[in-house]
Coordinates of N, CA and C in Angstrom, one line a residue:
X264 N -119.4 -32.8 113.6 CA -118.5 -33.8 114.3 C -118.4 -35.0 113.3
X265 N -117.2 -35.4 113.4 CA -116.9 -36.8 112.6 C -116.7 -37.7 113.2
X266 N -116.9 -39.4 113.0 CA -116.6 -40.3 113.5 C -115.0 -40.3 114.5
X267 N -114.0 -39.4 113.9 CA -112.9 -39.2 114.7 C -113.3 -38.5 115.7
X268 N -113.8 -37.4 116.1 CA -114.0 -36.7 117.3 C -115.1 -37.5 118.1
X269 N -115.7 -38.2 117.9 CA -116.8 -38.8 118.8 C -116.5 -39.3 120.3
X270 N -115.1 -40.1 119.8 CA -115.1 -40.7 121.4 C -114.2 -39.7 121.9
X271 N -114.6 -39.5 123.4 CA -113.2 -38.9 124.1 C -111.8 -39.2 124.4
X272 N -110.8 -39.2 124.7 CA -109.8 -39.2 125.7 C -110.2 -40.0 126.7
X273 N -111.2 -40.3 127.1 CA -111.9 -40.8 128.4 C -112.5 -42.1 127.7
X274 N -113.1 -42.1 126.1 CA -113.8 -42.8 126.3 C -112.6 -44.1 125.3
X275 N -111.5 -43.7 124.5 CA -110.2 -44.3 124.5 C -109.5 -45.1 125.4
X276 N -109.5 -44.3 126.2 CA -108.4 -45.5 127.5 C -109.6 -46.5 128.2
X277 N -111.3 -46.1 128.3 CA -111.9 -46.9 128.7 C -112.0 -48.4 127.9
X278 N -112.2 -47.5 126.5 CA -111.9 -49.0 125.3 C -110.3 -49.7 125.5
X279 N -109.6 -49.0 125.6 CA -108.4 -49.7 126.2 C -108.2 -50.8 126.9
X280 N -108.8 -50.0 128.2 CA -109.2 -51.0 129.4 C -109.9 -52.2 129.0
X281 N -111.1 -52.4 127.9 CA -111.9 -53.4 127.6 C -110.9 -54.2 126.5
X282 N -110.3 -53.4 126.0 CA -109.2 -54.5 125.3 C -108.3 -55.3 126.2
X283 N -107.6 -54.9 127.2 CA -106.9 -55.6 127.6 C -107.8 -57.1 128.1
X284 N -109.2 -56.5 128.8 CA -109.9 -57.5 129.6 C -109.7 -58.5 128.9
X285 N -110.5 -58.0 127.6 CA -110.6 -59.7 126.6 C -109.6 -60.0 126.5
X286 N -108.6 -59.7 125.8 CA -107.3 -60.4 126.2 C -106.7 -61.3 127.1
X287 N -107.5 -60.3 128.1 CA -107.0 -61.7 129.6 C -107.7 -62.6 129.4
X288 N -109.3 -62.7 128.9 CA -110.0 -63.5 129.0 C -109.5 -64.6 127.7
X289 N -108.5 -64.4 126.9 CA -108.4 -65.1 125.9 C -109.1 -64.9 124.4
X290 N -109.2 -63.8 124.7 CA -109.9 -63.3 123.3 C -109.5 -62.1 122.8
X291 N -108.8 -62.4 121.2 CA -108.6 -61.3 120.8 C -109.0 -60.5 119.7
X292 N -110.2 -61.2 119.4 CA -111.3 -60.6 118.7 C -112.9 -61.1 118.8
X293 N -113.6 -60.4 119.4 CA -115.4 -60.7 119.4 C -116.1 -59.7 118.5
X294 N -117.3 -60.1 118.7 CA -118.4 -60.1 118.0 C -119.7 -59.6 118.6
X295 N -120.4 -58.5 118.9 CA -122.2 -58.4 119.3 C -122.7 -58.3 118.0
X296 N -124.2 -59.5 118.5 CA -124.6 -59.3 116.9 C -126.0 -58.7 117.5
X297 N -126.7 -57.6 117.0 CA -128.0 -56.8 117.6 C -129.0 -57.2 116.0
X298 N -130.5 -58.4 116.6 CA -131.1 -58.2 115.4 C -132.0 -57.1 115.3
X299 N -132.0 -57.4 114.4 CA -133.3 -55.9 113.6 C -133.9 -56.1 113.0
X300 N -135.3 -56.7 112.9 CA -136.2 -57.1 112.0 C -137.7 -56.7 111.7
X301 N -138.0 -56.6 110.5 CA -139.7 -56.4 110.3 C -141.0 -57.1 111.3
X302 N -140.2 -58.6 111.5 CA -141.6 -59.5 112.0 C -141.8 -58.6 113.6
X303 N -141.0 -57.9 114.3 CA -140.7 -58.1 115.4 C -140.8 -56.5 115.3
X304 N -141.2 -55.6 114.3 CA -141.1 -54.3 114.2 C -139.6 -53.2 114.8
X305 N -138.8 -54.1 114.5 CA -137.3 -53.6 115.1 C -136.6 -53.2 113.9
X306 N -136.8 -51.9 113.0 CA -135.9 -51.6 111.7 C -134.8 -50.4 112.0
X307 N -135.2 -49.9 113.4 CA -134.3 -48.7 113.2 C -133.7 -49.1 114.4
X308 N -132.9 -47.9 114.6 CA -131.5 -48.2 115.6 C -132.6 -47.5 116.9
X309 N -133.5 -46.6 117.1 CA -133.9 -46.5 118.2 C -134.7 -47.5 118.5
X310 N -134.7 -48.5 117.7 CA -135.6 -49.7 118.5 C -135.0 -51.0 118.8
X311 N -133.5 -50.4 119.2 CA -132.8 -51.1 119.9 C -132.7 -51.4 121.4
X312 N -133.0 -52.6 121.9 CA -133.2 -52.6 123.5 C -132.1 -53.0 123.9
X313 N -131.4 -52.3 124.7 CA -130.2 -52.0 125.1 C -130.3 -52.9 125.9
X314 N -130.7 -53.4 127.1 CA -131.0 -53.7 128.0 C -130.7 -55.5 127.8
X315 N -131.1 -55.6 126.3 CA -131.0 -57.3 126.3 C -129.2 -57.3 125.4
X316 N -129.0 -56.5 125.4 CA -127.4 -56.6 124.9 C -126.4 -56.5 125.8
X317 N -125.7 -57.6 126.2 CA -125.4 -58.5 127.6 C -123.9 -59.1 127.7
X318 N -124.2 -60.2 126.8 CA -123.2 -60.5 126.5 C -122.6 -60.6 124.9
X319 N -120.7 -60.7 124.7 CA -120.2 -61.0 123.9 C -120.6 -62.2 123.3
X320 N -120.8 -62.1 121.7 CA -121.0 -63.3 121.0 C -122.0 -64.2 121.5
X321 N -122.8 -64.6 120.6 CA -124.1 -65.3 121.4 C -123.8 -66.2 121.6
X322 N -122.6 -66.7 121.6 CA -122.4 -68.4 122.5 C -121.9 -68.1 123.8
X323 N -121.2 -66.9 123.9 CA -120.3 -66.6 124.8 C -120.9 -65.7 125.8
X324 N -120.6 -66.3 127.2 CA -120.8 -65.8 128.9 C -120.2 -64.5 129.0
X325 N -119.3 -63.8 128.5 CA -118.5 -62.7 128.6 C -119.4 -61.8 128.8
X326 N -119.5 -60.9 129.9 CA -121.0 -59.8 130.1 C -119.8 -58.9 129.3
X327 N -120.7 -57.9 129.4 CA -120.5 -56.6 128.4 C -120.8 -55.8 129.6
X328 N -119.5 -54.9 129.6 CA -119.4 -53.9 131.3 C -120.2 -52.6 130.7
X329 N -121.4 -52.4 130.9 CA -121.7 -51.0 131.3 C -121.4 -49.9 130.7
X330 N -120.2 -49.6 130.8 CA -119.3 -48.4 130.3 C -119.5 -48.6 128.4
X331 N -119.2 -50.2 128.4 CA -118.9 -50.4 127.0 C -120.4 -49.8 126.3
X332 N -121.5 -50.4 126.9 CA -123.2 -50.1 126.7 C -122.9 -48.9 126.1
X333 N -122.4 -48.1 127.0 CA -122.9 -46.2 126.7 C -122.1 -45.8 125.8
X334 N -120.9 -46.1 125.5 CA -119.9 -46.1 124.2 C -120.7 -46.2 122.8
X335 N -121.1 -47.9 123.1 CA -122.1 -48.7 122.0 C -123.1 -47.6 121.2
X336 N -123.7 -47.3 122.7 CA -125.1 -45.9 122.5 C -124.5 -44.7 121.8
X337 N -123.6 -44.3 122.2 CA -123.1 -42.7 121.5 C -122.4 -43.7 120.2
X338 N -122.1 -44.3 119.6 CA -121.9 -44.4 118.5 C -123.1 -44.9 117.4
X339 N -123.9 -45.7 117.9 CA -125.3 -45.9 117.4 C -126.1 -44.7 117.1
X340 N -126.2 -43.8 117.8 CA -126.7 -42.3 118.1 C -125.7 -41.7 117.0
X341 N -124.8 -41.7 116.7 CA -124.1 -41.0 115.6 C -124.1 -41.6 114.3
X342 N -124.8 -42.6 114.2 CA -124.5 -43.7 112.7 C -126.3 -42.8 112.4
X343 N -126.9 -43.1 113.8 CA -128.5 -42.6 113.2 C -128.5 -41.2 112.7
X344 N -128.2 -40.4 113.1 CA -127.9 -38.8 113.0 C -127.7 -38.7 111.9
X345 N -126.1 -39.7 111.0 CA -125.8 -38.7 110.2 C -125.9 -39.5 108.9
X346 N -127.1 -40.5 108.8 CA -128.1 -41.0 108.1 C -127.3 -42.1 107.5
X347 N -126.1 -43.1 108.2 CA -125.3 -44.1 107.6 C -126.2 -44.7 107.4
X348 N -127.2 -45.5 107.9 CA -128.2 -46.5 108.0 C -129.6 -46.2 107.7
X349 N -129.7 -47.4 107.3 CA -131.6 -47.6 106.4 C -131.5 -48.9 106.5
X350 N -132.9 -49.4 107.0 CA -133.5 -50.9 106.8 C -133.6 -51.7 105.5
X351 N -132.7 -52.3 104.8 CA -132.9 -53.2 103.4 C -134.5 -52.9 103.1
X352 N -134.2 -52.1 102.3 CA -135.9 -52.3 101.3 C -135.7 -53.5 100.2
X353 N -135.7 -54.6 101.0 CA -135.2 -56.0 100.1 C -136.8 -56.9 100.0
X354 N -137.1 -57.3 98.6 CA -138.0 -58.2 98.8 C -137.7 -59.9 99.4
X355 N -138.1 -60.5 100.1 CA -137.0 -61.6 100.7 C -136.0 -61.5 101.4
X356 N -136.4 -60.8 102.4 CA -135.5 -60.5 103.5 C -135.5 -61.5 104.2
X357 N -134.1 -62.3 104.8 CA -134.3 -63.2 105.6 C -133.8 -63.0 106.9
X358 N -132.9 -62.3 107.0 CA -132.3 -61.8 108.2 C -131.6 -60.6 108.3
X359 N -131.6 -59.8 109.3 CA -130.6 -58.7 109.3 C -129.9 -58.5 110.6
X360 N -129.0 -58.1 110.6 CA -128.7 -57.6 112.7 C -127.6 -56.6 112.0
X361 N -127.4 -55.9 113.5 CA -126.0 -55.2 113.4 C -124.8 -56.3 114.0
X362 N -124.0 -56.2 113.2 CA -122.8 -56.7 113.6 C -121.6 -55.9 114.3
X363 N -121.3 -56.4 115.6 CA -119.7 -54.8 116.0 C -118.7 -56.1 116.4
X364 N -118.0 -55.3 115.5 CA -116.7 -56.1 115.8 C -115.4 -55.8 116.4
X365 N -115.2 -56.3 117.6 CA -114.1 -56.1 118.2 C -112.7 -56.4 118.8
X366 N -112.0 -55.2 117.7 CA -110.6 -56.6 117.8 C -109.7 -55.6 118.9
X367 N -110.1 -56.6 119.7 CA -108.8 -56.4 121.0 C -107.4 -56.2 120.8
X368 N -106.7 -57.0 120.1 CA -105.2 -56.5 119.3 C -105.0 -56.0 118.8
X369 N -106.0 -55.6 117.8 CA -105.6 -53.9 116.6 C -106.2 -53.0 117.6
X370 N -106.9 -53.0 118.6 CA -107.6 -51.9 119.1 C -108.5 -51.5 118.0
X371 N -109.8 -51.6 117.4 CA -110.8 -51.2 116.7 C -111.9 -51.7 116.6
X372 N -112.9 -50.6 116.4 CA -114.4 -50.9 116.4 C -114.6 -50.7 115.2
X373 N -115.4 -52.3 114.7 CA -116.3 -51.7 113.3 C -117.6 -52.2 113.5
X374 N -118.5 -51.7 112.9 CA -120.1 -51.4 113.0 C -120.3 -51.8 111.8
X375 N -121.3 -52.8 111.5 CA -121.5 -53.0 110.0 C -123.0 -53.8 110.0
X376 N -124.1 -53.4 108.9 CA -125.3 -54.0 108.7 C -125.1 -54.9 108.3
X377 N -125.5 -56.3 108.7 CA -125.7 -57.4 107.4 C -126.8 -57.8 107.4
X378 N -126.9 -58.5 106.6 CA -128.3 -58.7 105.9 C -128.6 -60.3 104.6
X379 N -129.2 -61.0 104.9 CA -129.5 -61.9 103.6 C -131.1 -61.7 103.2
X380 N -131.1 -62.2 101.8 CA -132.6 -62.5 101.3 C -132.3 -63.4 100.2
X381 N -133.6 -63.8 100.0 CA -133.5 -65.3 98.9 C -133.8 -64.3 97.8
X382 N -133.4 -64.8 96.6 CA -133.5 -64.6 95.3 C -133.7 -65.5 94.4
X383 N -134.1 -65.7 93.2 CA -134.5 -67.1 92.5 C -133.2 -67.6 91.9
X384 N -133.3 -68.9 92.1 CA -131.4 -69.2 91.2 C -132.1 -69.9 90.1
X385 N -131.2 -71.5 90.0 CA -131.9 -72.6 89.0 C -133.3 -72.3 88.6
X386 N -133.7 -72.7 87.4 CA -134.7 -73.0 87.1 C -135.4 -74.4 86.4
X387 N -136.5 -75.1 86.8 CA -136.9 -76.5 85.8 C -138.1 -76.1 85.6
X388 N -138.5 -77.3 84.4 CA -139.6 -77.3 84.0 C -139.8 -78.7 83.7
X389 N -141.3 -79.6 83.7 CA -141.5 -80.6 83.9 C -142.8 -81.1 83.4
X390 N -142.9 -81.5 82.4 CA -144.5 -81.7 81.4 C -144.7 -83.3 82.4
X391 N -145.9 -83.4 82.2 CA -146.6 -84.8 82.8 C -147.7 -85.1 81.6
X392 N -147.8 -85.7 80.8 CA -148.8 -85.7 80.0 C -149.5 -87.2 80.0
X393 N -149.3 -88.5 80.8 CA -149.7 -89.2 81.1 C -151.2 -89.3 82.0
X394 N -151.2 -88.3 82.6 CA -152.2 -88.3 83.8 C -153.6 -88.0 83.2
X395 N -154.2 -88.5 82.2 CA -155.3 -88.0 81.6 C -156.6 -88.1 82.4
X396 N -156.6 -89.6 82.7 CA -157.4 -90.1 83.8 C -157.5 -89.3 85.1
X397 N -156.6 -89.0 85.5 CA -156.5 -88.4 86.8 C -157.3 -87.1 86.4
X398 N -157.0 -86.1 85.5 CA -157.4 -85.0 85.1 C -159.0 -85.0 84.8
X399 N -159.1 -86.0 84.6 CA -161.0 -86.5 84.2 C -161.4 -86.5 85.3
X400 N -161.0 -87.1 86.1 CA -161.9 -87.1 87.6 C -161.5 -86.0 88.6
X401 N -160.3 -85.1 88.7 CA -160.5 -83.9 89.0 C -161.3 -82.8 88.9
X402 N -161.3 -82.9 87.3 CA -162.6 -81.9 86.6 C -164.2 -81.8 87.5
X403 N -164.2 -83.2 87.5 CA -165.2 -83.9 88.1 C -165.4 -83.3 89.4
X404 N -165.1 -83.7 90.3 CA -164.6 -83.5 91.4 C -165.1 -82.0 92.0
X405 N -164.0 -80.8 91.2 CA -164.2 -79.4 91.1 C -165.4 -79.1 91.0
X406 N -166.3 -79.9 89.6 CA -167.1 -79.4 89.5 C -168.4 -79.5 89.9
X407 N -168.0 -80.6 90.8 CA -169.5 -81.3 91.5 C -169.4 -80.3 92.9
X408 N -168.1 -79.4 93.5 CA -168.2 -78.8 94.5 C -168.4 -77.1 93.8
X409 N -169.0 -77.3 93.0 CA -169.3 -75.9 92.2 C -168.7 -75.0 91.1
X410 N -167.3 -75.4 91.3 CA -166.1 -74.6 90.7 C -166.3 -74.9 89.0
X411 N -166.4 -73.4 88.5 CA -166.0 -73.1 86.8 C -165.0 -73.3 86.1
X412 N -164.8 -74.4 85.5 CA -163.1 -74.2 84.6 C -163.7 -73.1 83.9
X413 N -161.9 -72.2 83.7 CA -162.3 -71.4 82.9 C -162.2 -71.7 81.3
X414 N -162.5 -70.6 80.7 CA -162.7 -71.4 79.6 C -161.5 -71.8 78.2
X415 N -160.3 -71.6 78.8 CA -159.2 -72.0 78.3 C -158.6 -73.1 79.0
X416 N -159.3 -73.6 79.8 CA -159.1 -74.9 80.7 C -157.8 -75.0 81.8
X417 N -157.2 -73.5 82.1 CA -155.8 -73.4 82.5 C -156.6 -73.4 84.1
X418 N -156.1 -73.8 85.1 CA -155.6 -74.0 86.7 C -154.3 -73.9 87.0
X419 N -154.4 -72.6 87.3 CA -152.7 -72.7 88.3 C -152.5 -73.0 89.9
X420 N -151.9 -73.9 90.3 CA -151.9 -73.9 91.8 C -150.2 -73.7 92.4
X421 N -149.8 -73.0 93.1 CA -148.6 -72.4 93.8 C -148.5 -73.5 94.8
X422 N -146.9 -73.3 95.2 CA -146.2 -73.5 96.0 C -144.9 -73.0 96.7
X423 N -145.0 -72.8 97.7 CA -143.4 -72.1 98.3 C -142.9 -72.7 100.0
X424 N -141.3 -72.9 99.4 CA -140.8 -74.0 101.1 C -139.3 -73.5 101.2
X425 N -139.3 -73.6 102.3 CA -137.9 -73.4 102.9 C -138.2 -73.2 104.5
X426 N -136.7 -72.9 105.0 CA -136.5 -73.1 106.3 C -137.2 -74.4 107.2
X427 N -137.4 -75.3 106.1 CA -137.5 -76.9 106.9 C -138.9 -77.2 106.9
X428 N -139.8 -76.3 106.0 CA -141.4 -76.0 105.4 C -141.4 -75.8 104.6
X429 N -142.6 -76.5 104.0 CA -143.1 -75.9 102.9 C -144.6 -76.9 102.8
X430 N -145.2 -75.9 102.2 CA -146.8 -76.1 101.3 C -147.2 -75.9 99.9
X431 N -148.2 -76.2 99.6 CA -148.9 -75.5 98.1 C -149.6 -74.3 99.2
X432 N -150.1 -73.5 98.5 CA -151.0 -72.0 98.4 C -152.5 -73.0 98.7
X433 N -152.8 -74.2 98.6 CA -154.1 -74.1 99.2 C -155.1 -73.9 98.1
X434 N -154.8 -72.9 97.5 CA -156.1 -73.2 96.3 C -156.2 -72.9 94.5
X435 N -156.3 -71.9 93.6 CA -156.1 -72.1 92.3 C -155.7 -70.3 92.6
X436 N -155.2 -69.7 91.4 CA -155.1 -68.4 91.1 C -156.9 -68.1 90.6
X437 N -156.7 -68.7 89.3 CA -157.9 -68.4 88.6 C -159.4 -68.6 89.6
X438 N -159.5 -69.5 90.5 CA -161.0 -69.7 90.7 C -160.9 -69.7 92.2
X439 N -161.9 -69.2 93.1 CA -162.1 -70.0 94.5 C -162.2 -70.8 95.0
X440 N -161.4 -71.9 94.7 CA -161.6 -73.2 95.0 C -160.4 -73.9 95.6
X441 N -160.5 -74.4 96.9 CA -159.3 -75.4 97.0 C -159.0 -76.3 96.1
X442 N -157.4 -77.3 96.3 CA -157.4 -78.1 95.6 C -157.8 -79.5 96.5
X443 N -158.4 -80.3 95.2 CA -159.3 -82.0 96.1 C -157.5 -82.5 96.5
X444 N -158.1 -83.2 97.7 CA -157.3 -84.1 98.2 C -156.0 -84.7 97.4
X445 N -156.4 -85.7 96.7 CA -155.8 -86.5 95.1 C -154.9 -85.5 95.0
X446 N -155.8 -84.2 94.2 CA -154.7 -83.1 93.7 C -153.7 -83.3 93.8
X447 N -153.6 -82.5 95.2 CA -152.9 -81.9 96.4 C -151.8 -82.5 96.5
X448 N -152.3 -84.0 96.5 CA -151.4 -85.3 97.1 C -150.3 -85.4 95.8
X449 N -150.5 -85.4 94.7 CA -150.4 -85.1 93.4 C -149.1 -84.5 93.4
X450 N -149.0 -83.2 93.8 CA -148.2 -81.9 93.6 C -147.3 -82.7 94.5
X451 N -147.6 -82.5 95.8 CA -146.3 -83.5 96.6 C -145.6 -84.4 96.4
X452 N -146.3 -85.1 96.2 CA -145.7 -86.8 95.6 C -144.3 -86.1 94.1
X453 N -145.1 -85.3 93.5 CA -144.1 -85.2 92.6 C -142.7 -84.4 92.5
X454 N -143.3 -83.3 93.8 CA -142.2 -82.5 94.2 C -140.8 -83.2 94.8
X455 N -141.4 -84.4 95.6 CA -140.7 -85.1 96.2 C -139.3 -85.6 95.4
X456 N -140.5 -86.5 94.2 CA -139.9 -87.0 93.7 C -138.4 -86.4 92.5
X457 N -139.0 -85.2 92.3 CA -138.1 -84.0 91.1 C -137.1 -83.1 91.7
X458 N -137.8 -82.6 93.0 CA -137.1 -81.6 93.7 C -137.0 -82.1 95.1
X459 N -136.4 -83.5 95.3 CA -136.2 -83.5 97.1 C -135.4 -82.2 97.5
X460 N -136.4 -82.1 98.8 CA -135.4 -81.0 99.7 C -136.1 -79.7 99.3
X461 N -137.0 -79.7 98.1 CA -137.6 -78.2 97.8 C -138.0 -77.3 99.3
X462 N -138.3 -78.3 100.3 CA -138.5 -77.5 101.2 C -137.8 -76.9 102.5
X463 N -136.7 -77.5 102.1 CA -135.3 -77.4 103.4 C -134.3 -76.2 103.0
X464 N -133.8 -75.5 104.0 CA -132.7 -74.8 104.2 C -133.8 -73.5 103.2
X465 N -132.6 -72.9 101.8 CA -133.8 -71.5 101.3 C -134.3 -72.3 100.2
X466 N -135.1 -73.5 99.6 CA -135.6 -74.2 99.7 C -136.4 -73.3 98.0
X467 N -137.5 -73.7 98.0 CA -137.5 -73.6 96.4 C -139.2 -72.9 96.1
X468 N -139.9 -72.5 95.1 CA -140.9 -72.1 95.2 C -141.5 -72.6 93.2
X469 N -142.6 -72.6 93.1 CA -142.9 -72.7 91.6 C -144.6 -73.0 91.7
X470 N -145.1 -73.6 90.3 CA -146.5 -73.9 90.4 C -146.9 -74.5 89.4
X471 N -147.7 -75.3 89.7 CA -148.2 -76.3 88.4 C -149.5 -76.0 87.9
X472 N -149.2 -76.0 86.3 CA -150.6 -75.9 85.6 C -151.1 -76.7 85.1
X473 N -152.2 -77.0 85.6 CA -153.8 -78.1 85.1 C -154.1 -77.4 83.7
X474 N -153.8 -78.0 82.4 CA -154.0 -77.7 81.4 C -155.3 -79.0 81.0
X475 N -156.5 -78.4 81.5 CA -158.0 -79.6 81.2 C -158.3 -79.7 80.2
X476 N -158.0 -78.7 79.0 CA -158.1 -79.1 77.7 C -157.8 -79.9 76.6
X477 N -156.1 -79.9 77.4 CA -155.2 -80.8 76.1 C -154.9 -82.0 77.4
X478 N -155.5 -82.1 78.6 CA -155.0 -83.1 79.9 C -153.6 -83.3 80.1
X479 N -153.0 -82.1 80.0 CA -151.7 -81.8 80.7 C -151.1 -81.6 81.6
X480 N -150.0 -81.6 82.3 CA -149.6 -80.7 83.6 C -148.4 -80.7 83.6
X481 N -148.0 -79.2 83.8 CA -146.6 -79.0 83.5 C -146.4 -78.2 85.1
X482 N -145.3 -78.7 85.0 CA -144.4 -77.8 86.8 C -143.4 -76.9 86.2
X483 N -143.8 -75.8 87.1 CA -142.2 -75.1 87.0 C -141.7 -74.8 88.3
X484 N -140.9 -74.9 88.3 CA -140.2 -75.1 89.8 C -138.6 -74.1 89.4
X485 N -138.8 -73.3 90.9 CA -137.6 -72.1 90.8 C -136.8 -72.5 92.4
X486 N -135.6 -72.6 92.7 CA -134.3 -72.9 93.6 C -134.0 -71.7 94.5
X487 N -134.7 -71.7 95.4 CA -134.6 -70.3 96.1 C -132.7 -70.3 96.3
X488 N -131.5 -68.7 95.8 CA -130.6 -69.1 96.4 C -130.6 -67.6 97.5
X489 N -130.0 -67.8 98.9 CA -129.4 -67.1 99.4 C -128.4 -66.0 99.2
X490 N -128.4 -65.0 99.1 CA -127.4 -63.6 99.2 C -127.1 -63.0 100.0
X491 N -125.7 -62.6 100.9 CA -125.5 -62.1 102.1 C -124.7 -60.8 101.6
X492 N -125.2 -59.8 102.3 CA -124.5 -58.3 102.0 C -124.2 -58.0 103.3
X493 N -123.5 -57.0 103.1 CA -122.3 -56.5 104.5 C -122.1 -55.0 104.2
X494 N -122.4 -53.8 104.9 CA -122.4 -52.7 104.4 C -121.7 -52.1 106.4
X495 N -120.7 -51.5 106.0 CA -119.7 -50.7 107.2 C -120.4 -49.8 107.6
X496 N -121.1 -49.3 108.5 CA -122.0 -47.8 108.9 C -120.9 -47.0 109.9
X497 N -120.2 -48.0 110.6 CA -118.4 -46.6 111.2 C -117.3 -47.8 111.6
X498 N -116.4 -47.1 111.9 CA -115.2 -47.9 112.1 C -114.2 -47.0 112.3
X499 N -113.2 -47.4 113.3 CA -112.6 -46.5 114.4 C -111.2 -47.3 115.4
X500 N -110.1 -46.8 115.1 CA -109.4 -47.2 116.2 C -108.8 -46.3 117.6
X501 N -108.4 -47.2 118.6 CA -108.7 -46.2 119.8 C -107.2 -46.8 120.6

């Protein structure tokens, strides 16, 4: 069977019938958006809960009759079957849903995955070679709470922010040690100052190295950007 033979005779004039409705209702094209996500274990189409798909467009009161449901279902059921769809094997996935789009005046259904994830844009880099002092009493600090520089004197400490957050990692790559207070305060203060906003909207990620040898510290800091993909799984007019 092909996407053409799927709906009936029966199930045509019923889409019919839901065309005109919206029409009456002043609409001549909507929107259901169905998410589907990892955090929430929702990647495939059978782990769609029918039951909370209700209404038209998530601003919009328009119920969704019934009839339309079990249409929705035998075409969902035929996108899974005939293997249109797969979950983004994306690293930085930020969001996905099904998108169905319905245009009341052309009469047509289209079914399409979208999907965004962050990927790295801009890039900076940022030496500080003033802070000598500061780096003497860090050392200090570290080492009175036990911690080994290693012996190339390198500390790396991370950071990553977006969606209206963000933090450092908390502690070093190289050693088990958090970072002292000062540090910490350190990394902020300066992020602020270089990269306002590193942590707003898809927001930015990088990490600074404590160079104890030569008393340096250099940032690298990466611009998280956004990418939206759109892929059609059926589409059909009735």
């Amino acid at each position: 069977m092909n996407e053409y033979e799927l709906l009936t005779p029966e199930d045509k004039k019923y889409l019919e019938r839901i065309a005109r409705y919206l029409q009456s209702m002043g609409e001549k094209q909507v929107e259901i958006r169905i998410e589907a996500n990892e955090w929430d274990n929702k990647t495939e189409i059978s782990d769609i809960e029918w039951e909370h798909v209700t209404h038209f467009d998530w601003n919009s009161r328009l119920d969704i009759p019934s009839g339309f449901i079990t249409i929705l279902q035998k075409i969902f059921n035929y996108i899974d079957e005939s293997g249109r769809y797969s979950f983004p094997d994306i690293e930085g996935l930020n969001y996905h849903d099904f998108l169905i789009d319905i245009d009341a005046a052309g009469k047509s259904i289209t079914v399409s995955n979208i999907y965004g994830y962050y990927t790295a844009g801009s890039e900076g880099e940022l030496e500080f070679d003033d802070e000598k002092e500061l780096m003497v009493e860090w050392m200090d600090q570290l080492e009175s709470n036990g911690a080994e520089i290693p012996s190339d004197g390198i500390l790396t400490a991370r950071y990553y922010g977006g969606g209206d957050d963000g933090s450092m990692d908390g502690g070093f790559d190289e050693i088990n040690q958090q970072l002292p207070g000062s540090m910490e305060d350190f990394c902020y203060n300066q992020l602020s100052s270089n990269y306002g906003g590193w942590e707003n909207n898809e927001g930015g990620e990088g990490y600074f190295v404590f160079n104890f040898t030569d008393g340096t510290i250099t940032l690298y800091h990466t611009e998280n950007v956004e990418e939206n993909e759109k892929d059609t799984l059926f589409e059909i007019d009735f």
